[in-house]
Amino acid sequence: MADPARVVCALKRASVSSLEGCEPKTRKLSATADEIIDESSHHAPHTKGFPRLSVPSCQPLCAISHEQVCELLQFAALGKDRGVKQPSWCRLHHQRRLSGVSVIVLQGVSQLHFYRYYLQLGNIGRRFQLRCSLPPPPPDFLSTVLAARGAASADRTREQPTAQDSLCSSGTVRLHCEPGSDKPGLTSYLLSREDRERHNFPREGAPGCELYVSTECDGQVTDSSPLLGLDCEMCLTEKGKELTRVSLVDGAGRCIMDELVKPENRILDYLTRFSGITKVLLNPVRTRLQDVQARLKQLLPRDAVLVGHSLDCDLRALQMTHPFVIDSSLLFMREFGLRFKLKFLAEAVLGRQIQCEDREGHDPTEDARAALELAQYFIREGPDQVAQLSLEDLLKRQSDGNKQVNGSSLAGSCKPLNGARNGIHTPRRSSLLDNLHAAGLSGIHIVRKGQEDRIACPKRWPRIEYSCETELLAKASGEIPASFFSMVQCSSFSEYAQSNPSLWGASQRQMQGRLAEMCTVYAGPFPRDFTLKSARRLLRRCGPIRSMKLISGSHKPYVAVEYEVLEAAQLAVEVLNGSELEGSFIKVQRPVTETAVDWDDLFHALERDALNEKLVYVAGLSKSLTQEALLQRFREFGHVESVLLPRDPSGGKHRRYGFIKFQGSLSATAALSSEIVLKRRRLLKCRAVTPFHLHTWSSQLSCRALEHTASQHSPAGGCAQQEPPGTQEDEVKELMMRLDRTVERLYSEALPSGTLCVLLLPGESRYIKGGEERLLSHEYRE
């Protein structure tokens, strides 16, 4: 697993004397990634009309793209008044009342660093509470997030932007051809691995895709390889969106697969308005996800190229990976990184009406055929011809006239598609920074002295350099309040890592090893004639066991157990210590190491994290226990927002543990203090220490620390001889604390009230070996 990263945001609120119990001079409003802030929130009360960010509780965020971060920044900075729509994944309320937007970048710091040095980054953890996963950072990470041009191309200007400009802008498809060359073939429009990572396509080995099935298409793709259109429909279940229908069409538009699929989990909403699926339609269906996966593998040639509109969503619904893809929504990219709807493109480019309002739901075969034909048109006509369509201009005229799109109006616009439309072109995807400058909004870029520019800021925006944190805080406090948009790059950790090459190779393994150690407990002593089977039966009551090792070097045997989740290890120490097994009372304790001395503090801090205080971990579940039964039982303590029961990929049943997310922390406390029996089993429970959205990431940390740990510590828990912790670890801890203090002082001293603050923890590209998980957290300074 590669090194994960994170992004965080905050809204700073001015003090409000009328708020009861409001002692601090400043208060914050924030939302966790899978809840919506409302008046019942236990956080700071909302000031009426004050900006706030919310995410629907029915849409827990596990991953968003860099472009979706850009959506938030675009809307926060420009708003509806300048033609920018609300972000697709969240809602920013009262945007007009924002006094500024600030982006802070901690270069080299990642999600893994955040949780490894959680105690040292306490202020960041407290301030920033909306956290979402992001895909691996591309080399032009900041350019992607800000929809900006790279500094190398900043001075390049063209009188008439072409489709090549639009398609090669950061975050969109990069054509494998030169401008002005002959029309490129099919292979020039395939998404590269970098493009697929940037746009969050499922990939083998990527976080969250461990159980996905590969199409096993590994042939050589040429310009004559088959194109196949794909579209899926989903419904909303207890586990999120799941597949209900899949359609596949061949290159001639003939339907070769159209299957209804019954989800594994209980359906909450059939989404009939969009999917056309109803309960009556789905009741007799026996086809499951595994069935359509197997059939697709049989149907697809080895060099098949899949085409779809926002195809990443379809592949995630199918839980499949495919290496050769073309996305029609990326071919016809709009300004600001936005995408045209398939319905609009079908009418504007193909002269065809789809998704008609008099029809209940979408027809996936029709949508798959439309996406396919759009890609075929783009390949056949070439990007320069597409640039002549003026799609953005057409959409703007349609919006300004407040007219309903209909066949006659768009068909008329489509008549001259094969002819020349000189002088009209699709504008290049604009830089957020350029648009801010054009709107008359001031901005500054604060960087460390001597740091290379990787993005092109407007010429009138001052570049302010600093040489130390003290100078940074002084200049930021004077300059940020006078500017609407500010970007601060803190590179101290990145510089330290570059000056210590050994840190790059070892730090990820060390941090993952520490997490594995935290999942490890020692149990014993056991009788000489005990069996591992009986020990496993007792210990697995707390959660799934990754591995178990017998330690027989002492007078009586012990076992070293590595659990898959942190909560299981914590629960084993809390409830199994002193348990009786085959006539012997056993001790259950954590490894005694010099690195473990602060684990209790770390676990207590994680339990108090705003993302965990409403979350309860439960174990010892009966395999026949249903999610509905668990939901009904825990509803006695308060409103339950969601239940997560991880499934066994082989059998499909849950793994006898889960997470209960309450709406309020008091409900979680009540559940923890009560004895709960279900199916004649007493449930074991503790406060969760793994945020809801990070469960998959943390449970997939396949480390090899157990053998290393067991060999270094005595079975009875005594501390074996060990090398003292290196000065490098102490230096990193000190550096993290300094970064934490810097961010806290920037937030509290430099940011004006009403500023949206986005903190980016992008990691380092040189860490990247494969798929990664990134995190977005956000908060406001009010």
PDB file of C-alpha atoms in Angstrom, residues 11-12 47-52 76 93-100 484 753-755:
ATOM      1  CA  LEU A  11     -14.569  27.954   8.481  1.00  0.00           C
ATOM      2  CA  LYS A  12     -13.672  30.566  11.043  1.00  0.00           C
ATOM      3  CA  THR A  47     -25.290  31.663  13.359  1.00  0.00           C
ATOM      4  CA  LYS A  48     -28.249  32.337  11.128  1.00  0.00           C
ATOM      5  CA  GLY A  49     -27.110  33.120   7.627  1.00  0.00           C
ATOM      6  CA  PHE A  50     -23.468  32.304   8.334  1.00  0.00           C
ATOM      7  CA  PRO A  51     -21.563  30.174   5.778  1.00  0.00           C
ATOM      8  CA  ARG A  52     -21.371  26.457   6.524  1.00  0.00           C
ATOM      9  CA  ALA A  76     -16.490  29.119  -2.649  1.00  0.00           C
ATOM     10  CA  HIS A  93     -24.476  27.429   2.422  1.00  0.00           C
ATOM     11  CA  HIS A  94     -24.437  31.255   2.279  1.00  0.00           C
ATOM     12  CA  GLN A  95     -21.407  31.415   0.006  1.00  0.00           C
ATOM     13  CA  ARG A  96     -21.931  35.129  -0.613  1.00  0.00           C
ATOM     14  CA  ARG A  97     -21.016  35.842   3.007  1.00  0.00           C
ATOM     15  CA  LEU A  98     -17.585  34.269   2.809  1.00  0.00           C
ATOM     16  CA  SER A  99     -14.893  36.841   3.480  1.00  0.00           C
ATOM     17  CA  GLY A 100     -12.121  34.806   1.906  1.00  0.00           C
ATOM     18  CA  PHE A 484      -9.647  37.380  -0.735  1.00  0.00           C
ATOM     19  CA  SER A 753     -13.684  35.653  10.305  1.00  0.00           C
ATOM     20  CA  GLY A 754     -15.764  33.933   7.647  1.00  0.00           C
ATOM     21  CA  THR A 755     -12.794  32.439   5.793  1.00  0.00           C
TER      22      THR A 755
END
